[in-house]
Coordinates of C-alpha atoms and ligand atoms in Angstrom, one line a residue:
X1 CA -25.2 -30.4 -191.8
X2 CA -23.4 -33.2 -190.8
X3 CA -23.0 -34.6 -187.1
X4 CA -19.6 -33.2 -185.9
X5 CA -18.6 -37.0 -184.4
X6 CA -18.0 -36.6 -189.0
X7 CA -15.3 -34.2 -189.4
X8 CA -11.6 -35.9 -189.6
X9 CA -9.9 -33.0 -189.5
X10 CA -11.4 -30.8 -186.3
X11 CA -9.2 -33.4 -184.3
X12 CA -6.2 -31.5 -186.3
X13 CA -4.1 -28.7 -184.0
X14 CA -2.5 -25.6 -185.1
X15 CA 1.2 -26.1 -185.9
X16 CA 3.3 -23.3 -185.1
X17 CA 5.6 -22.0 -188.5
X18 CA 9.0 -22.8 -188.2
X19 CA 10.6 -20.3 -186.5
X20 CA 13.2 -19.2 -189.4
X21 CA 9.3 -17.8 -190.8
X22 CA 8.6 -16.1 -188.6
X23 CA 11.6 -14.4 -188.4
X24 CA 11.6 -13.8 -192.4
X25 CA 8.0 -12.0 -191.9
X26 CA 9.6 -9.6 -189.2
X27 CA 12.2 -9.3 -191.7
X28 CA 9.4 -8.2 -194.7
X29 CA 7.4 -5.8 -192.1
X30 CA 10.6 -4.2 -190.9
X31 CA 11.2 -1.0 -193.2
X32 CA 14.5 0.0 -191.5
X33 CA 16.9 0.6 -194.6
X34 CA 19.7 -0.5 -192.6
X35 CA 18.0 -3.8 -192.1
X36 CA 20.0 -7.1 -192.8
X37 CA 18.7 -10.1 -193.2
X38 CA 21.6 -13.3 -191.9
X39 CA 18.8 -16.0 -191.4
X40 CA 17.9 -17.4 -195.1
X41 CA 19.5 -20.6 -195.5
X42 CA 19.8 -19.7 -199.3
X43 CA 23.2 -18.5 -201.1
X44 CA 23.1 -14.6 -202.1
X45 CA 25.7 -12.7 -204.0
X46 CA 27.1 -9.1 -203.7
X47 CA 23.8 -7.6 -204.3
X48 CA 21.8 -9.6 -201.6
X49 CA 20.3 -11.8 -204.9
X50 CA 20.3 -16.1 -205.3
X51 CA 21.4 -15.8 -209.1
X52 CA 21.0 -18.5 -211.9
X53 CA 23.7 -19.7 -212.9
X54 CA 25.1 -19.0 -216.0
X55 CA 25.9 -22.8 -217.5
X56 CA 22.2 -23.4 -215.9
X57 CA 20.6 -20.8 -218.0
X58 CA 22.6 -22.2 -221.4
X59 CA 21.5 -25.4 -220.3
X60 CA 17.8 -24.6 -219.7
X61 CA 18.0 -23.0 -223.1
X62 CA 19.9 -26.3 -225.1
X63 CA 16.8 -28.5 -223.2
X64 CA 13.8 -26.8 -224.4
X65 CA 14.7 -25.9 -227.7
X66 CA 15.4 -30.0 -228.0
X67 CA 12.5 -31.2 -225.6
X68 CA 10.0 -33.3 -227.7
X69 CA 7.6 -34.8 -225.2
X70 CA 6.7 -34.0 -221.6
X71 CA 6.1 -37.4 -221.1
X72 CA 7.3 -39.2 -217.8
X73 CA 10.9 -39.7 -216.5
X74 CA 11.6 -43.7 -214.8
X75 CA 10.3 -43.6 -211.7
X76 CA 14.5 -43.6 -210.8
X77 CA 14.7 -40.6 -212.9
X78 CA 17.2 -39.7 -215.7
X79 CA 20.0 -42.1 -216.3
X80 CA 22.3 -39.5 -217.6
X81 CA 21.9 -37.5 -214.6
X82 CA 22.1 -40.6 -212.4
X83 CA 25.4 -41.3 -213.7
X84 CA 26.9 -37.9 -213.2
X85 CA 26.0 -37.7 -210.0
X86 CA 27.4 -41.3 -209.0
X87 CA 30.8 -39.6 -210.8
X88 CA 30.6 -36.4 -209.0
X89 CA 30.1 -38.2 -205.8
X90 CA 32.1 -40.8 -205.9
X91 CA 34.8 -40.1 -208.9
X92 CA 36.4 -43.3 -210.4
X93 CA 35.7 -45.5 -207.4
X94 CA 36.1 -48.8 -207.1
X95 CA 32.5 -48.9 -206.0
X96 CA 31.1 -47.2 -209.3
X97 CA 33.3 -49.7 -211.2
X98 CA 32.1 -53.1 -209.9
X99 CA 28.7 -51.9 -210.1
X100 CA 27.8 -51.6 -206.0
X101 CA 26.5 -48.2 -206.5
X102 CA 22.4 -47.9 -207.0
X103 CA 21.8 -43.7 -207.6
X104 CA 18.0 -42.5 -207.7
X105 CA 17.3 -39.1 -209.0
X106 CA 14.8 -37.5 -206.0
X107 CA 13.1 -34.4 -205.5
X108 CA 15.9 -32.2 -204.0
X109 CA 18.3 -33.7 -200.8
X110 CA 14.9 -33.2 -198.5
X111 CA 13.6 -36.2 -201.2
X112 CA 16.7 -38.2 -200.7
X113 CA 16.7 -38.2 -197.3
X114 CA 13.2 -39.3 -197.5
X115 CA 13.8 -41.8 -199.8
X116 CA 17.1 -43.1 -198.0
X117 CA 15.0 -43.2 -194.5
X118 CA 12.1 -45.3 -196.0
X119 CA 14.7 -47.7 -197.4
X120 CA 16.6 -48.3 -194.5
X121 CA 13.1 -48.6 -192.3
X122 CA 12.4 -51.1 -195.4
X123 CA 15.5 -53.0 -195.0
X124 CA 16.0 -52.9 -190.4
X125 CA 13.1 -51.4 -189.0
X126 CA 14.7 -51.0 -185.6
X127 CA 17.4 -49.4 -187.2
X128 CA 18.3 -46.4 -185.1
X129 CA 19.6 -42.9 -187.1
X130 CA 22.3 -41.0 -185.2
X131 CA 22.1 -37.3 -185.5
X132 CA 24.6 -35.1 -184.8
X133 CA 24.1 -32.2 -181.7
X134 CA 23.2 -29.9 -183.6
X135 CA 21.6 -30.8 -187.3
X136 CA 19.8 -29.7 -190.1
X137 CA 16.5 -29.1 -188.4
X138 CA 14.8 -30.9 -191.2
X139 CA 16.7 -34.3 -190.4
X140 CA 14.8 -35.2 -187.5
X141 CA 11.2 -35.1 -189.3
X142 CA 12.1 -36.2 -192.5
X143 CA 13.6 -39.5 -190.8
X144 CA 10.9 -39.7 -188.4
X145 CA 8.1 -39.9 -190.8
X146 CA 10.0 -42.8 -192.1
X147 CA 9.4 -44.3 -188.9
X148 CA 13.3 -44.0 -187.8
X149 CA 14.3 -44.4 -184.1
X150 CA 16.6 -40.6 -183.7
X151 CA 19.6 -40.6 -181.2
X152 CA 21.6 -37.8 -180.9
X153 CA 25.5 -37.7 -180.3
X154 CA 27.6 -34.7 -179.2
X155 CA 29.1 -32.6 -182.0
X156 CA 29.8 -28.9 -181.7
X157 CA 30.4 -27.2 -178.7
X158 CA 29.6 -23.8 -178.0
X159 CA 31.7 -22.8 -176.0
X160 CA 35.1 -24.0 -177.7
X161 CA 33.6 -23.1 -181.1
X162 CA 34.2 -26.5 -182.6
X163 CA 33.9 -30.1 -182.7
X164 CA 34.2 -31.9 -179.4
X165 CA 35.6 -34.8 -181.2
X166 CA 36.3 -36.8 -178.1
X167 CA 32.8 -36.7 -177.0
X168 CA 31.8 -38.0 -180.5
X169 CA 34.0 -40.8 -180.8
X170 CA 33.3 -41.5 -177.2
X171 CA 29.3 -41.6 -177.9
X172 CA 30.0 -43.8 -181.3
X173 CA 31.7 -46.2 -179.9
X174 CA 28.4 -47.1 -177.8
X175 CA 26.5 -47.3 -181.5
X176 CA 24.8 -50.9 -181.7
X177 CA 26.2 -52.7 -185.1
X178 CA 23.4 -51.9 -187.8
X179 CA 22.5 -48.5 -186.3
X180 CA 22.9 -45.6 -188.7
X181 CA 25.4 -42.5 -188.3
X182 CA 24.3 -39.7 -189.8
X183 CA 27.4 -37.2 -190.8
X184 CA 27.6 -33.9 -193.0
X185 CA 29.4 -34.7 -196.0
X186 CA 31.0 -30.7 -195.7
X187 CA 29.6 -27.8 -195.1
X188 CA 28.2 -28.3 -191.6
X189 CA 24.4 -27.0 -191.4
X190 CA 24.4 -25.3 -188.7
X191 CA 27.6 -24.5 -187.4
X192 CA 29.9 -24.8 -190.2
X193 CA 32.2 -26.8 -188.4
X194 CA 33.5 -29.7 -190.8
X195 CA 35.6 -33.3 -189.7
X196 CA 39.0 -32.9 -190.8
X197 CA 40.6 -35.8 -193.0
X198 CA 41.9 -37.5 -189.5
X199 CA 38.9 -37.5 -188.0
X200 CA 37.3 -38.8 -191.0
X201 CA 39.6 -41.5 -190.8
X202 CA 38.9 -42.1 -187.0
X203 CA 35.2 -42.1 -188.1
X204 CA 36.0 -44.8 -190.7
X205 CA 38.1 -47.5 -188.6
X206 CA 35.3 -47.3 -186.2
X207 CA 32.4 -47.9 -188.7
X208 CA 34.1 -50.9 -189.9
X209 CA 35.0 -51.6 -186.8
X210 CA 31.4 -51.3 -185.0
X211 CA 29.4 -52.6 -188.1
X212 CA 27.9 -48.9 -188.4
X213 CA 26.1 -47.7 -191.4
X214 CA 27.5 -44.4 -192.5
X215 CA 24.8 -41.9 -193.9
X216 CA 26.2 -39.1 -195.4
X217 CA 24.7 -35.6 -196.7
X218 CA 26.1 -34.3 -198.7
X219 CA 23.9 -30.8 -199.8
X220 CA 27.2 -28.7 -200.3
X221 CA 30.0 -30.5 -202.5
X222 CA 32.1 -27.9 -204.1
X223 CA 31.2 -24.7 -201.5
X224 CA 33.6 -25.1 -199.2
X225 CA 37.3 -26.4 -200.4
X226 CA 36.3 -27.9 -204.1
X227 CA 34.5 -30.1 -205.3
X228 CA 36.6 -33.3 -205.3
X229 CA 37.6 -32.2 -202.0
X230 CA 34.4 -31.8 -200.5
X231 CA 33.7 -35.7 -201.4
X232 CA 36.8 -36.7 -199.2
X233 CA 34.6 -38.2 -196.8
X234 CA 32.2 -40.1 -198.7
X235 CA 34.8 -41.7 -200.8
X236 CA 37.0 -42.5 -197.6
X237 CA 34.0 -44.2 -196.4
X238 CA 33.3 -45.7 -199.4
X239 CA 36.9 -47.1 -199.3
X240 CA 36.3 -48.7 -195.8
X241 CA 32.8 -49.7 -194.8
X242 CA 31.0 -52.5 -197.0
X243 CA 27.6 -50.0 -196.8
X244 CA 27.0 -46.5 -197.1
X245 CA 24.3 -43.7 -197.8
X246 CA 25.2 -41.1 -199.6
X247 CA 22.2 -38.1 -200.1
X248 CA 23.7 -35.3 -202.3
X249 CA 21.3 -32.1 -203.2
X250 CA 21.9 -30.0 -206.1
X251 CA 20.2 -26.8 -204.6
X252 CA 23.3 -25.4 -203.5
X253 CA 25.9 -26.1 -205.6
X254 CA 24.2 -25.8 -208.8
X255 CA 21.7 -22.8 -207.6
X256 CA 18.7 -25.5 -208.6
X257 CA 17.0 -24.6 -205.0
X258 CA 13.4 -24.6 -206.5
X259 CA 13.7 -27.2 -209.4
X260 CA 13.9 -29.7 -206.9
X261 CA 16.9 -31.9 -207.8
X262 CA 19.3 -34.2 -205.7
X263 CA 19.8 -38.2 -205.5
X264 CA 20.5 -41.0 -202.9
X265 CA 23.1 -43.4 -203.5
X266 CA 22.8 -46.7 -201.9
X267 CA 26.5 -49.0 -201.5
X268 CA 25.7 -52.2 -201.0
X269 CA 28.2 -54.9 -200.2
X270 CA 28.2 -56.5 -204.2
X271 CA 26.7 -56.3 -207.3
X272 CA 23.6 -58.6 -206.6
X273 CA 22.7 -56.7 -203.1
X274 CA 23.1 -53.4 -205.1
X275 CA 20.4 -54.3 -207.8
X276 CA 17.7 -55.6 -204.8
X277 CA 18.7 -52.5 -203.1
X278 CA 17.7 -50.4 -206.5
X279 CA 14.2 -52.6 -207.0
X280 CA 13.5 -51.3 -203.4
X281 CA 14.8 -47.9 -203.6
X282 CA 12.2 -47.6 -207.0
X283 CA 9.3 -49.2 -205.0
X284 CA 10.0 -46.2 -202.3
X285 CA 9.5 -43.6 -204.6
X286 CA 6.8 -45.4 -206.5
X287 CA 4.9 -45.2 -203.0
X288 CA 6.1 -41.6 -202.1
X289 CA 5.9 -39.7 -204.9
X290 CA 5.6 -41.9 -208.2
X291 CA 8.1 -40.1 -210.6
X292 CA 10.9 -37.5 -210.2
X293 CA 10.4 -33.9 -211.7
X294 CA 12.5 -34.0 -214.8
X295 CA 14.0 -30.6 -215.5
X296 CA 16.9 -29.9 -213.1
X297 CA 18.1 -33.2 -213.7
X298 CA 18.2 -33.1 -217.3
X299 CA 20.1 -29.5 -216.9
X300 CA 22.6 -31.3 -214.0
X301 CA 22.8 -34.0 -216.9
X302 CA 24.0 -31.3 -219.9
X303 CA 26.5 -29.6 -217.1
X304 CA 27.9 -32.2 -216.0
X305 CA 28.3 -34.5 -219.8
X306 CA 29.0 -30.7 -222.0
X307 CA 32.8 -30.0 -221.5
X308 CA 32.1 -26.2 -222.0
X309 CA 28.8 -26.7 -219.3
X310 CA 31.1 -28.3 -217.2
X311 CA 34.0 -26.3 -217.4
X312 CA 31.7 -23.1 -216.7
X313 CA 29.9 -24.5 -213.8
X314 CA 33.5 -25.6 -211.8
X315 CA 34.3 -21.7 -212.4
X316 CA 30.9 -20.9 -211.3
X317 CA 30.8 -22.9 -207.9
X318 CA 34.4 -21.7 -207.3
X319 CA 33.6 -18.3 -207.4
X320 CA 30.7 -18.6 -205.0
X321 CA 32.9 -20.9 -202.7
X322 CA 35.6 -18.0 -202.9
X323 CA 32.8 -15.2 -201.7
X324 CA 31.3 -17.2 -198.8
X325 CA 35.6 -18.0 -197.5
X326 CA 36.1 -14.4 -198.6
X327 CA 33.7 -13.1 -196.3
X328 CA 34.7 -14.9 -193.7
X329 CA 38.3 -13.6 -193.5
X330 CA 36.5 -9.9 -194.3
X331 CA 34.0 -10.3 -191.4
X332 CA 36.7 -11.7 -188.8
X333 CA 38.8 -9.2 -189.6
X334 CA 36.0 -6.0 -189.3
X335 CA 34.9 -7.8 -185.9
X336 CA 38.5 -7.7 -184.7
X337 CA 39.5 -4.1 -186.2
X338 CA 35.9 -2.1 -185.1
X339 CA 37.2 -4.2 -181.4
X340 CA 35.0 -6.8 -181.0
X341 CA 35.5 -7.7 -177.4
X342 CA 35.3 -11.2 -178.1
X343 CA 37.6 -13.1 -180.8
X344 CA 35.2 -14.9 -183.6
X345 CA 38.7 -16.1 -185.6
X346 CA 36.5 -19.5 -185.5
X347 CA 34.4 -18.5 -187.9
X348 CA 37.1 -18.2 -190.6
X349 CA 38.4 -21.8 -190.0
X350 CA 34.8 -22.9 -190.5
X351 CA 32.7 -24.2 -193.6
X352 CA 30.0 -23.6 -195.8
X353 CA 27.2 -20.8 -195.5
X354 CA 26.9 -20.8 -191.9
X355 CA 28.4 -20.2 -188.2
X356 CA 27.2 -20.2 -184.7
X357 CA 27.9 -16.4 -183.3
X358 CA 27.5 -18.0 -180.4
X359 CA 26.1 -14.8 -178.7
X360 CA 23.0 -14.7 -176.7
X361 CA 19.2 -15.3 -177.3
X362 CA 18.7 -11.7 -175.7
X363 CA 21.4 -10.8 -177.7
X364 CA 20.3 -12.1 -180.7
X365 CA 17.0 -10.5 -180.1
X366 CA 18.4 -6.7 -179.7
X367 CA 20.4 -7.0 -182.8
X368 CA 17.2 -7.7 -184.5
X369 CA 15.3 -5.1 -182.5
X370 CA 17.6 -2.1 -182.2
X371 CA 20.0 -2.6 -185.0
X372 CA 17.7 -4.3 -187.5
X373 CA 20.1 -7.3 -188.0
X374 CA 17.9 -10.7 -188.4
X375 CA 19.7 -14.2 -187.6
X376 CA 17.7 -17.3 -186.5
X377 CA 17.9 -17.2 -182.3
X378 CA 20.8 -20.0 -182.0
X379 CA 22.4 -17.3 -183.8
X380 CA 23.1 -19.5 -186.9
X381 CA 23.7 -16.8 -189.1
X382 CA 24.3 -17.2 -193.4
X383 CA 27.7 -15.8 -194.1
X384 CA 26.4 -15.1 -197.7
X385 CA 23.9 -12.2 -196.4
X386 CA 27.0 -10.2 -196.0
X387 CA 28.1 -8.6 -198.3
X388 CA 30.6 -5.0 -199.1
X389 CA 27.5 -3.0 -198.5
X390 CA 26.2 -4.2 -195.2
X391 CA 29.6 -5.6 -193.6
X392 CA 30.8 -2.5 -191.4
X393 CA 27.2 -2.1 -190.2
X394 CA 26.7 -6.2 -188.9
X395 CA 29.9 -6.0 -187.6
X396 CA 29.6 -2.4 -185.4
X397 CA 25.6 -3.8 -184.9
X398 CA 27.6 -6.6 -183.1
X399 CA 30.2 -5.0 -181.2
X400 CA 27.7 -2.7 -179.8
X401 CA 25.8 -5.7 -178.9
X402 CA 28.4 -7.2 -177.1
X403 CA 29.9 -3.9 -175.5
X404 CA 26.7 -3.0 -173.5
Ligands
PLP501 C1 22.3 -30.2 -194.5 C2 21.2 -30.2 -195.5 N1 20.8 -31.3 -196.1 C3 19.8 -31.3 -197.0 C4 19.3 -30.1 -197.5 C5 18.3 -30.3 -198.5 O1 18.1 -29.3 -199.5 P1 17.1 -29.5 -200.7 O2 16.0 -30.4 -200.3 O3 16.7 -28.1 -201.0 O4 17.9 -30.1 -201.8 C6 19.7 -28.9 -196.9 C7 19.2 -27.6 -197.4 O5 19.3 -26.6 -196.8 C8 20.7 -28.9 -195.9 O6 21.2 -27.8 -195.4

């Protein structure tokens, strides 16, 4: 046996599961039929399912019978994919033209944020990332393993059910030049509350103004007005400030959740910056993961550069951006008509899969534990777990809730 003063990894503490895991095992164990599950941060049709889609599975189909070696993809992944995504992102740009983009394929957004934080620790170590109040839980250790400094600045509040833009502006004016601002490209994860086209402006003048680096993340173009509109943002940005991030995931809007597939774009100020910027970007991912997975870039690639692919996927994503906006006029308007004695008309206004209820943790707690309804406990809830079935039961669950 050896000595114990040996062992590396007794020094090792238990980490506790996130707490959306717990709450999908409560969800499993609980054999209520009634039950509903709100918390998954995954996309679900009509019949509770997260479907492929139909131009992926022609797609998948085109790729193997074709497929003649397994061998590696460049370590900055598929070209043709690269491409599409810089023209998805971006359109016809300026910035695509005179070559100041540099696009790396990664494993899924998580992978591009990873990438994009190791770069920028690579490039200003003491750069500092500014997150919004509240984020995408997985921002904060993504960026911090890169060895990011992590600010906050204020963003939704709770109690007007929307962006306290004043507060924003007021905390980004105070942002040192260099330091990084992190912003959702649409689609706000968690609270579904998005930056109109003004404030995006606002958001622009100061950037420029206050030397800021923009970082946007963009992990839902196309789910929540379309998909050139859900890009308004990043190309504003693009239009103002001489250097952006720009993280895009294809989980979401091309179902791809588990084929790991999204890219970091990288604008640098000129062509010459943009190709160091791409040498370092490939050394990144040499270090972190060596090479990209190939396959749901290669079926990203077909979709986006088959006319017919194409042409099916833009029906496809519409239809699914359609249900979630459907659902949230349907549920607004069951709340209101069953008598909700609180107004949750915010929630149709808002973006994307998800919404604050903004009720209470004990709240939260007896919906899961009389009523069987399961949302995480900052009552984030996924509009897509709603569906013609279940809707008059999460909305009367509610209003019982809130009525005693
Ligand atoms: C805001 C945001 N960014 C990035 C991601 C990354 O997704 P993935 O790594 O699955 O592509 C997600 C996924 O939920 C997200 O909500």
């Amino acid at each position: 046996m050896p000595g114990k003063e040996s062992s590396v990894f007794e020094s090792l503490e238990q980490v506790p599961p996130d707490a959306i895991i717990g709450i999908m095992a409560l969800f499993r164990a609980d054999d209520s039929e009634n039950k509903v599950d709100l918390s998954v941060g995954v996309y679900q049709d009509d019949s509770g399912k997260t479907p492929v889609l139909e131009c992926v599975r022609r797609a998948e189909r085109e790729i193997l019978e074709a497929q003649s070696t397994k061998t590696y993809v460049g370590i900055t992944g598929n070209a043709g994919f690269n491409a599409g995504m810089q023209e998805l992102i971006f359109g016809d740009h300026a910035v695509v033209k005179d070559q100041r983009v540099a696009t790396v394929q990664t494993p899924g957004g998580s992978g591009g944020l990873c990438v994009a934080g190791h770069l920028l620790h690579r490039a200003r170590a003491n750069a500092r990332v500014h997150l919004s109040d509240p984020s995408w839980p997985n921002h904060s250790p993504l960026l911090k393993l890169a060895g990011l400094h992590l600010e906050e600045y204020p963003y939704y509040d709770y109690r007007e059910h929307g962006i306290d833009f004043e507060a924003m502006v007021h905390a980004v004016e105070r942002i040192h030049a260099g330091d990084v601002l992190l912003l959702h490209g649409c689609c706000h994860n968690p609270c579904g509350a998005d930056l109109s086209k003004e404030q995006w402006h606002v958001l622009a003048e100061l950037c420029l103004r206050r030397r800021i680096v923009p970082f946007i993340d963009l992990a839902y173009q196309g789910l929540s007005e379309g998909i050139v509109e859900d890009a308004y943002g990043v190309r504003l940005m693009a239009e103002h400030v001489p250097e952006l991030v720009v993280v895009a995931s294809c989980s979401k809007n091309f179902g791809l959740y588990r084929e790991r597939v999204g890219a970091v774009s990288i604008v640098a100020e000129d062509a010459a910056t943009r190709d160091a910027v791409l040498s370092n970007l490939a050394r990144v991912a040499r270090g972190l993961y060596s090479m990209p997975p190939d396959h749901g870039a290669a079926i990203v690639d077909r979709v986006l550069h088959d006319e017919k692919l194409r042409a099916l996927w833009e029906d496809e994503v519409e239809a699914i951006r359609a249900r979630i906006n459907g659902l949230r006029t349907l549920f607004v308007g069951k709340l209101a008509k069953r008598g909700s004695p609180r107004d949750f008309s915010f929630i149709e206004h808002e973006r994307g899969m998800f919404s604050f209820l903004g009720i209470s943790k004990a709240q939260v707690i007896r919906l899961r534990e009389e009523f069987h309804v399961y949302m995480v406990e900052s009552s984030r809830i996924n509009l897509a777990g709603i569906n013609a079935s279940n809707v008059d039961y999460v909305a009367d669950s509610i209003v019982a809730v809130l009525e005693s």
